[in-house]
């Protein structure tokens, strides 16, 4: 059973471009979480999704950030018009439907904005 | 606002020593607490999860305790080895079912000297 997969592992964007980060949860997992780790900071919760539903987006910036988890395919975290302050490691975690309290983390995507 | 604090931020000890990492949290209404390990450039590996009704959990050389009344958790590592070198993260969940995600501390960067 493959773990949580994220791609790309490293992403470089120039200011103003769009960044798309993908997360494939573990097989059978229907819950996905996104976290952001800024340099020298702890991980911060961004959003919690189930298939086709956003359950909690209280940690998402109000502008430029969006997330989806479609019925088919990976979860996508989309950042529009990136700025240098968006440079961070973005981690995805998934959990199974019967144990939503246990999260399995992916390796992360390291976004660098030039 | 829930906050998780980890002390010390960094720790360096000789191989073979027993050591304790500390974590404190501001809200005693914690649902569960987890300890993770993060290696450079890698994702998070869950080490131990303690439910709010439990006092401790053990796995091999690791023992984690939870004291809700004092808002503290400790991770005890016995007979430390160089392979234990990593950043250790403490994270609390405050809502069952995954809502709100995990609240992380900034971590303790541990170096075990051979």
PDB file of C-alpha atoms in Angstrom:
ATOM      1  CA  UNK A   1       0.000   0.000   0.000  1.00  0.00           C
ATOM      2  CA  UNK A   2       1.718   3.134  -1.206  1.00  0.00           C
ATOM      3  CA  UNK A   3       1.789   6.030   1.203  1.00  0.00           C
ATOM      4  CA  UNK A   4       0.491   9.520   0.613  1.00  0.00           C
ATOM      5  CA  UNK A   5       2.013  10.864  -2.575  1.00  0.00           C
ATOM      6  CA  UNK A   6       2.657  14.473  -3.396  1.00  0.00           C
ATOM      7  CA  UNK A   7       3.931  16.010  -6.581  1.00  0.00           C
ATOM      8  CA  UNK A   8       5.889  17.790  -7.546  1.00  0.00           C
ATOM      9  CA  UNK A   9       8.371  17.470  -4.695  1.00  0.00           C
ATOM     10  CA  UNK A  10       9.934  20.781  -5.608  1.00  0.00           C
ATOM     11  CA  UNK A  11       8.287  23.635  -7.473  1.00  0.00           C
ATOM     12  CA  UNK A  12       9.779  26.959  -8.514  1.00  0.00           C
ATOM     13  CA  UNK A  13       7.561  29.802  -9.625  1.00  0.00           C
ATOM     14  CA  UNK A  14       8.078  33.469 -10.379  1.00  0.00           C
ATOM     15  CA  UNK A  15       5.983  36.077  -8.657  1.00  0.00           C
ATOM     16  CA  UNK A  16       2.540  36.337 -10.229  1.00  0.00           C
ATOM     17  CA  UNK A  17       2.462  32.790 -11.590  1.00  0.00           C
ATOM     18  CA  UNK A  18       0.155  30.025 -10.439  1.00  0.00           C
ATOM     19  CA  UNK A  19       1.217  27.023  -8.386  1.00  0.00           C
ATOM     20  CA  UNK A  20      -0.654  23.717  -8.397  1.00  0.00           C
ATOM     21  CA  UNK A  21       0.229  21.139  -5.786  1.00  0.00           C
ATOM     22  CA  UNK A  22      -1.142  17.613  -5.991  1.00  0.00           C
ATOM     23  CA  UNK A  23      -1.839  15.073  -3.300  1.00  0.00           C
ATOM     24  CA  UNK A  24      -2.863  11.455  -3.814  1.00  0.00           C
ATOM     25  CA  UNK A  25      -4.114   9.996  -0.530  1.00  0.00           C
ATOM     26  CA  UNK A  26      -3.476   6.470   0.588  1.00  0.00           C
ATOM     27  CA  UNK A  27      -5.718   3.865  -0.980  1.00  0.00           C
ATOM     28  CA  UNK A  28      -9.102   3.815   0.698  1.00  0.00           C
ATOM     29  CA  UNK A  29      -8.610   7.163   2.424  1.00  0.00           C
ATOM     30  CA  UNK A  30     -11.371   9.675   1.830  1.00  0.00           C
ATOM     31  CA  UNK A  31     -10.138  12.555   4.012  1.00  0.00           C
ATOM     32  CA  UNK A  32      -7.382  14.945   2.989  1.00  0.00           C
ATOM     33  CA  UNK A  33      -5.681  17.725   4.940  1.00  0.00           C
ATOM     34  CA  UNK A  34      -3.290  20.407   3.744  1.00  0.00           C
ATOM     35  CA  UNK A  35      -0.699  22.053   5.998  1.00  0.00           C
ATOM     36  CA  UNK A  36       1.880  24.757   5.340  1.00  0.00           C
ATOM     37  CA  UNK A  37       5.295  24.980   6.992  1.00  0.00           C
ATOM     38  CA  UNK A  38       6.927  28.364   6.647  1.00  0.00           C
ATOM     39  CA  UNK A  39      10.683  28.638   7.262  1.00  0.00           C
ATOM     40  CA  UNK A  40      11.468  28.339  10.980  1.00  0.00           C
ATOM     41  CA  UNK A  41       7.773  27.867  11.758  1.00  0.00           C
ATOM     42  CA  UNK A  42       5.630  24.909  12.757  1.00  0.00           C
ATOM     43  CA  UNK A  43       3.135  23.294  10.447  1.00  0.00           C
ATOM     44  CA  UNK A  44      -0.111  25.243  10.164  1.00  0.00           C
ATOM     45  CA  UNK A  45      -3.411  23.646   9.238  1.00  0.00           C
ATOM     46  CA  UNK A  46      -4.945  25.046   6.061  1.00  0.00           C
ATOM     47  CA  UNK A  47      -7.893  22.967   4.914  1.00  0.00           C
ATOM     48  CA  UNK A  48      -9.700  19.677   5.466  1.00  0.00           C
ATOM     49  CA  UNK A  49     -11.543  18.023   2.587  1.00  0.00           C
ATOM     50  CA  UNK A  50     -13.548  14.944   1.899  1.00  0.00           C
ATOM     51  CA  UNK A  51     -14.425  13.789  -1.588  1.00  0.00           C
ATOM     52  CA  UNK A  52     -16.096  16.722  -3.387  1.00  0.00           C
ATOM     53  CA  UNK A  53     -16.543  18.640  -0.117  1.00  0.00           C
ATOM     54  CA  UNK A  54     -14.581  21.226   1.819  1.00  0.00           C
ATOM     55  CA  UNK A  55     -15.201  20.455   5.478  1.00  0.00           C
ATOM     56  CA  UNK A  56     -13.045  23.100   7.154  1.00  0.00           C
ATOM     57  CA  UNK A  57     -11.025  25.834   5.446  1.00  0.00           C
ATOM     58  CA  UNK A  58     -10.460  27.969   8.517  1.00  0.00           C
ATOM     59  CA  UNK A  59      -6.698  27.975   7.971  1.00  0.00           C
ATOM     60  CA  UNK A  60      -6.749  29.013   4.329  1.00  0.00           C
ATOM     61  CA  UNK A  61      -5.742  32.556   3.380  1.00  0.00           C
ATOM     62  CA  UNK A  62      -8.801  34.409   2.162  1.00  0.00           C
ATOM     63  CA  UNK A  63      -7.372  35.295  -1.208  1.00  0.00           C
ATOM     64  CA  UNK A  64      -5.429  33.450  -3.921  1.00  0.00           C
ATOM     65  CA  UNK A  65      -5.624  30.021  -2.256  1.00  0.00           C
ATOM     66  CA  UNK A  66      -8.107  27.299  -3.114  1.00  0.00           C
ATOM     67  CA  UNK A  67      -8.342  23.552  -2.660  1.00  0.00           C
ATOM     68  CA  UNK A  68     -10.383  20.761  -4.121  1.00  0.00           C
ATOM     69  CA  UNK A  69     -10.697  17.008  -3.792  1.00  0.00           C
ATOM     70  CA  UNK A  70     -12.685  15.737  -6.763  1.00  0.00           C
ATOM     71  CA  UNK A  71     -14.519  12.446  -6.973  1.00  0.00           C
ATOM     72  CA  UNK A  72     -11.757  11.116  -9.194  1.00  0.00           C
ATOM     73  CA  UNK A  73      -8.117  12.077  -9.052  1.00  0.00           C
ATOM     74  CA  UNK A  74      -5.838  13.780  -6.562  1.00  0.00           C
ATOM     75  CA  UNK A  75      -6.530  16.676  -4.259  1.00  0.00           C
ATOM     76  CA  UNK A  76      -5.233  19.979  -5.626  1.00  0.00           C
ATOM     77  CA  UNK A  77      -4.005  22.986  -3.678  1.00  0.00           C
ATOM     78  CA  UNK A  78      -3.951  25.968  -6.002  1.00  0.00           C
ATOM     79  CA  UNK A  79      -2.159  29.230  -5.318  1.00  0.00           C
ATOM     80  CA  UNK A  80      -2.819  32.037  -7.748  1.00  0.00           C
ATOM     81  CA  UNK A  81      -0.492  35.005  -8.324  1.00  0.00           C
ATOM     82  CA  UNK A  82       2.172  33.659  -5.987  1.00  0.00           C
ATOM     83  CA  UNK A  83       4.252  36.025  -3.868  1.00  0.00           C
ATOM     84  CA  UNK A  84       7.582  35.427  -2.147  1.00  0.00           C
ATOM     85  CA  UNK A  85       5.815  34.912   1.177  1.00  0.00           C
ATOM     86  CA  UNK A  86       4.163  31.792  -0.259  1.00  0.00           C
ATOM     87  CA  UNK A  87       7.556  30.041  -0.294  1.00  0.00           C
ATOM     88  CA  UNK A  88       7.133  27.141   2.101  1.00  0.00           C
ATOM     89  CA  UNK A  89       6.768  23.397   2.390  1.00  0.00           C
ATOM     90  CA  UNK A  90       3.221  22.244   1.800  1.00  0.00           C
ATOM     91  CA  UNK A  91       2.255  18.923   3.338  1.00  0.00           C
ATOM     92  CA  UNK A  92      -0.735  16.789   2.614  1.00  0.00           C
ATOM     93  CA  UNK A  93      -2.127  14.167   4.978  1.00  0.00           C
ATOM     94  CA  UNK A  94      -4.882  11.620   4.566  1.00  0.00           C
ATOM     95  CA  UNK A  95      -6.967   9.539   6.914  1.00  0.00           C
ATOM     96  CA  UNK A  96      -9.332   6.613   6.483  1.00  0.00           C
ATOM     97  CA  UNK A  97     -13.098   7.091   6.793  1.00  0.00           C
ATOM     98  CA  UNK A  98     -13.377   5.041   9.973  1.00  0.00           C
ATOM     99  CA  UNK A  99     -10.393   6.660  11.706  1.00  0.00           C
ATOM    100  CA  UNK A 100     -10.340  10.345  10.823  1.00  0.00           C
ATOM    101  CA  UNK A 101      -8.203  11.153  13.862  1.00  0.00           C
ATOM    102  CA  UNK A 102      -5.105   9.398  12.503  1.00  0.00           C
ATOM    103  CA  UNK A 103      -3.357  11.301   9.731  1.00  0.00           C
ATOM    104  CA  UNK A 104      -0.690   9.933   7.423  1.00  0.00           C
ATOM    105  CA  UNK A 105       1.578  12.550   5.937  1.00  0.00           C
ATOM    106  CA  UNK A 106       3.109  12.830   2.500  1.00  0.00           C
ATOM    107  CA  UNK A 107       6.684  13.961   1.800  1.00  0.00           C
ATOM    108  CA  UNK A 108       5.639  17.520   1.039  1.00  0.00           C
ATOM    109  CA  UNK A 109       6.060  19.937  -1.859  1.00  0.00           C
ATOM    110  CA  UNK A 110       8.651  22.631  -1.429  1.00  0.00           C
ATOM    111  CA  UNK A 111       7.529  25.775  -3.205  1.00  0.00           C
ATOM    112  CA  UNK A 112      10.052  28.483  -3.976  1.00  0.00           C
ATOM    113  CA  UNK A 113       8.848  31.799  -5.343  1.00  0.00           C
ATOM    114  CA  UNK A 114      11.508  33.856  -7.075  1.00  0.00           C
TER     115      UNK A 114
ATOM    116  CA  UNK B   1      -6.604  30.109  20.536  1.00  0.00           C
ATOM    117  CA  UNK B   2      -4.894  26.753  20.858  1.00  0.00           C
ATOM    118  CA  UNK B   3      -1.121  26.829  20.988  1.00  0.00           C
ATOM    119  CA  UNK B   4       1.471  24.109  21.278  1.00  0.00           C
ATOM    120  CA  UNK B   5       4.946  24.918  22.553  1.00  0.00           C
ATOM    121  CA  UNK B   6       7.997  22.706  22.485  1.00  0.00           C
ATOM    122  CA  UNK B   7      11.073  23.088  24.645  1.00  0.00           C
ATOM    123  CA  UNK B   8      13.946  22.971  23.975  1.00  0.00           C
ATOM    124  CA  UNK B   9      14.102  24.118  20.354  1.00  0.00           C
ATOM    125  CA  UNK B  10      17.317  22.159  19.898  1.00  0.00           C
ATOM    126  CA  UNK B  11      19.110  19.453  21.839  1.00  0.00           C
ATOM    127  CA  UNK B  12      22.426  17.677  21.347  1.00  0.00           C
ATOM    128  CA  UNK B  13      23.352  14.665  23.478  1.00  0.00           C
ATOM    129  CA  UNK B  14      25.885  11.824  23.296  1.00  0.00           C
ATOM    130  CA  UNK B  15      24.786   8.465  22.038  1.00  0.00           C
ATOM    131  CA  UNK B  16      23.349   6.136  24.649  1.00  0.00           C
ATOM    132  CA  UNK B  17      21.766   8.773  26.850  1.00  0.00           C
ATOM    133  CA  UNK B  18      18.121   8.768  27.834  1.00  0.00           C
ATOM    134  CA  UNK B  19      16.371  12.034  27.068  1.00  0.00           C
ATOM    135  CA  UNK B  20      13.069  13.822  27.432  1.00  0.00           C
ATOM    136  CA  UNK B  21      11.411  16.203  24.997  1.00  0.00           C
ATOM    137  CA  UNK B  22       8.747  18.521  26.326  1.00  0.00           C
ATOM    138  CA  UNK B  23       5.501  19.778  24.854  1.00  0.00           C
ATOM    139  CA  UNK B  24       2.930  22.079  26.417  1.00  0.00           C
ATOM    140  CA  UNK B  25      -0.505  23.026  25.153  1.00  0.00           C
ATOM    141  CA  UNK B  26      -2.830  25.827  26.171  1.00  0.00           C
ATOM    142  CA  UNK B  27      -6.218  24.152  25.958  1.00  0.00           C
ATOM    143  CA  UNK B  28      -6.928  21.197  28.218  1.00  0.00           C
ATOM    144  CA  UNK B  29      -9.874  20.216  26.011  1.00  0.00           C
ATOM    145  CA  UNK B  30      -7.526  18.268  23.829  1.00  0.00           C
ATOM    146  CA  UNK B  31      -8.925  15.336  21.884  1.00  0.00           C
ATOM    147  CA  UNK B  32      -5.625  13.561  21.271  1.00  0.00           C
ATOM    148  CA  UNK B  33      -1.926  14.332  21.066  1.00  0.00           C
ATOM    149  CA  UNK B  34       0.611  12.954  18.625  1.00  0.00           C
ATOM    150  CA  UNK B  35       4.348  12.922  18.397  1.00  0.00           C
ATOM    151  CA  UNK B  36       5.918  12.937  14.932  1.00  0.00           C
ATOM    152  CA  UNK B  37       9.404  12.670  13.588  1.00  0.00           C
ATOM    153  CA  UNK B  38      10.516  14.802  10.638  1.00  0.00           C
ATOM    154  CA  UNK B  39      13.735  14.109   8.774  1.00  0.00           C
ATOM    155  CA  UNK B  40      15.314  16.824   6.594  1.00  0.00           C
ATOM    156  CA  UNK B  41      13.509  17.120   3.279  1.00  0.00           C
ATOM    157  CA  UNK B  42      11.096  14.382   4.231  1.00  0.00           C
ATOM    158  CA  UNK B  43       7.528  14.107   5.419  1.00  0.00           C
ATOM    159  CA  UNK B  44       6.308  13.356   8.899  1.00  0.00           C
ATOM    160  CA  UNK B  45       6.337   9.951  10.507  1.00  0.00           C
ATOM    161  CA  UNK B  46       3.862   9.364  13.297  1.00  0.00           C
ATOM    162  CA  UNK B  47       5.545   7.936  16.392  1.00  0.00           C
ATOM    163  CA  UNK B  48       2.887   7.787  19.076  1.00  0.00           C
ATOM    164  CA  UNK B  49      -0.723   8.907  19.457  1.00  0.00           C
ATOM    165  CA  UNK B  50      -2.274   9.394  22.900  1.00  0.00           C
ATOM    166  CA  UNK B  51      -6.009   9.723  23.225  1.00  0.00           C
ATOM    167  CA  UNK B  52      -7.291  12.212  25.807  1.00  0.00           C
ATOM    168  CA  UNK B  53      -8.473   9.324  27.993  1.00  0.00           C
ATOM    169  CA  UNK B  54      -4.998   7.791  28.086  1.00  0.00           C
ATOM    170  CA  UNK B  55      -1.973   8.719  30.172  1.00  0.00           C
ATOM    171  CA  UNK B  56       0.819   7.242  28.080  1.00  0.00           C
ATOM    172  CA  UNK B  57       1.783   5.172  25.076  1.00  0.00           C
ATOM    173  CA  UNK B  58       4.903   3.133  24.431  1.00  0.00           C
ATOM    174  CA  UNK B  59       6.581   1.924  21.274  1.00  0.00           C
ATOM    175  CA  UNK B  60      10.008   0.325  21.527  1.00  0.00           C
ATOM    176  CA  UNK B  61      12.427   2.816  23.044  1.00  0.00           C
ATOM    177  CA  UNK B  62       9.845   5.591  22.961  1.00  0.00           C
ATOM    178  CA  UNK B  63       7.371   6.497  25.675  1.00  0.00           C
ATOM    179  CA  UNK B  64       4.960   9.434  25.488  1.00  0.00           C
ATOM    180  CA  UNK B  65       2.899  10.756  28.367  1.00  0.00           C
ATOM    181  CA  UNK B  66      -0.068  13.089  28.491  1.00  0.00           C
ATOM    182  CA  UNK B  67      -1.184  15.192  31.467  1.00  0.00           C
ATOM    183  CA  UNK B  68      -4.242  17.184  30.472  1.00  0.00           C
ATOM    184  CA  UNK B  69      -4.577  18.980  33.794  1.00  0.00           C
ATOM    185  CA  UNK B  70      -1.138  20.547  33.503  1.00  0.00           C
ATOM    186  CA  UNK B  71      -1.243  20.869  29.715  1.00  0.00           C
ATOM    187  CA  UNK B  72       1.931  18.869  29.201  1.00  0.00           C
ATOM    188  CA  UNK B  73       3.216  15.939  27.231  1.00  0.00           C
ATOM    189  CA  UNK B  74       6.657  14.396  27.225  1.00  0.00           C
ATOM    190  CA  UNK B  75       8.432  12.110  24.800  1.00  0.00           C
ATOM    191  CA  UNK B  76      11.012   9.899  26.469  1.00  0.00           C
ATOM    192  CA  UNK B  77      13.685   8.310  24.286  1.00  0.00           C
ATOM    193  CA  UNK B  78      15.711   5.551  25.911  1.00  0.00           C
ATOM    194  CA  UNK B  79      19.249   4.617  24.928  1.00  0.00           C
ATOM    195  CA  UNK B  80      19.474   7.200  22.161  1.00  0.00           C
ATOM    196  CA  UNK B  81      21.147   6.312  18.853  1.00  0.00           C
ATOM    197  CA  UNK B  82      22.555   8.485  16.039  1.00  0.00           C
ATOM    198  CA  UNK B  83      19.633   7.345  13.876  1.00  0.00           C
ATOM    199  CA  UNK B  84      17.300   9.139  16.293  1.00  0.00           C
ATOM    200  CA  UNK B  85      18.635  12.474  15.040  1.00  0.00           C
ATOM    201  CA  UNK B  86      15.679  14.356  13.563  1.00  0.00           C
ATOM    202  CA  UNK B  87      13.154  17.052  14.388  1.00  0.00           C
ATOM    203  CA  UNK B  88      10.429  15.881  16.761  1.00  0.00           C
ATOM    204  CA  UNK B  89       7.040  17.515  16.483  1.00  0.00           C
ATOM    205  CA  UNK B  90       4.226  17.512  18.982  1.00  0.00           C
ATOM    206  CA  UNK B  91       0.683  18.095  17.681  1.00  0.00           C
ATOM    207  CA  UNK B  92      -2.699  18.318  19.340  1.00  0.00           C
ATOM    208  CA  UNK B  93      -6.100  17.616  17.884  1.00  0.00           C
ATOM    209  CA  UNK B  94      -8.902  19.569  19.490  1.00  0.00           C
ATOM    210  CA  UNK B  95     -11.897  18.245  17.614  1.00  0.00           C
ATOM    211  CA  UNK B  96     -12.856  14.709  16.916  1.00  0.00           C
ATOM    212  CA  UNK B  97     -13.366  13.623  13.332  1.00  0.00           C
ATOM    213  CA  UNK B  98     -10.476  15.652  12.000  1.00  0.00           C
ATOM    214  CA  UNK B  99     -12.116  19.064  11.962  1.00  0.00           C
ATOM    215  CA  UNK B 100      -9.647  21.939  12.529  1.00  0.00           C
ATOM    216  CA  UNK B 101      -6.729  19.672  11.752  1.00  0.00           C
ATOM    217  CA  UNK B 102      -3.738  19.310  14.024  1.00  0.00           C
ATOM    218  CA  UNK B 103      -2.099  22.159  15.942  1.00  0.00           C
ATOM    219  CA  UNK B 104       1.662  21.723  15.790  1.00  0.00           C
ATOM    220  CA  UNK B 105       4.543  22.960  17.888  1.00  0.00           C
ATOM    221  CA  UNK B 106       7.663  24.256  16.150  1.00  0.00           C
ATOM    222  CA  UNK B 107       9.575  21.127  17.045  1.00  0.00           C
ATOM    223  CA  UNK B 108      12.719  20.094  18.866  1.00  0.00           C
ATOM    224  CA  UNK B 109      15.742  19.547  16.638  1.00  0.00           C
ATOM    225  CA  UNK B 110      17.583  16.577  18.157  1.00  0.00           C
ATOM    226  CA  UNK B 111      21.162  15.604  17.404  1.00  0.00           C
ATOM    227  CA  UNK B 112      22.605  12.390  18.820  1.00  0.00           C
ATOM    228  CA  UNK B 113      26.392  12.506  18.768  1.00  0.00           C
ATOM    229  CA  UNK B 114      28.092   9.201  17.903  1.00  0.00           C
TER     230      UNK B 114
END
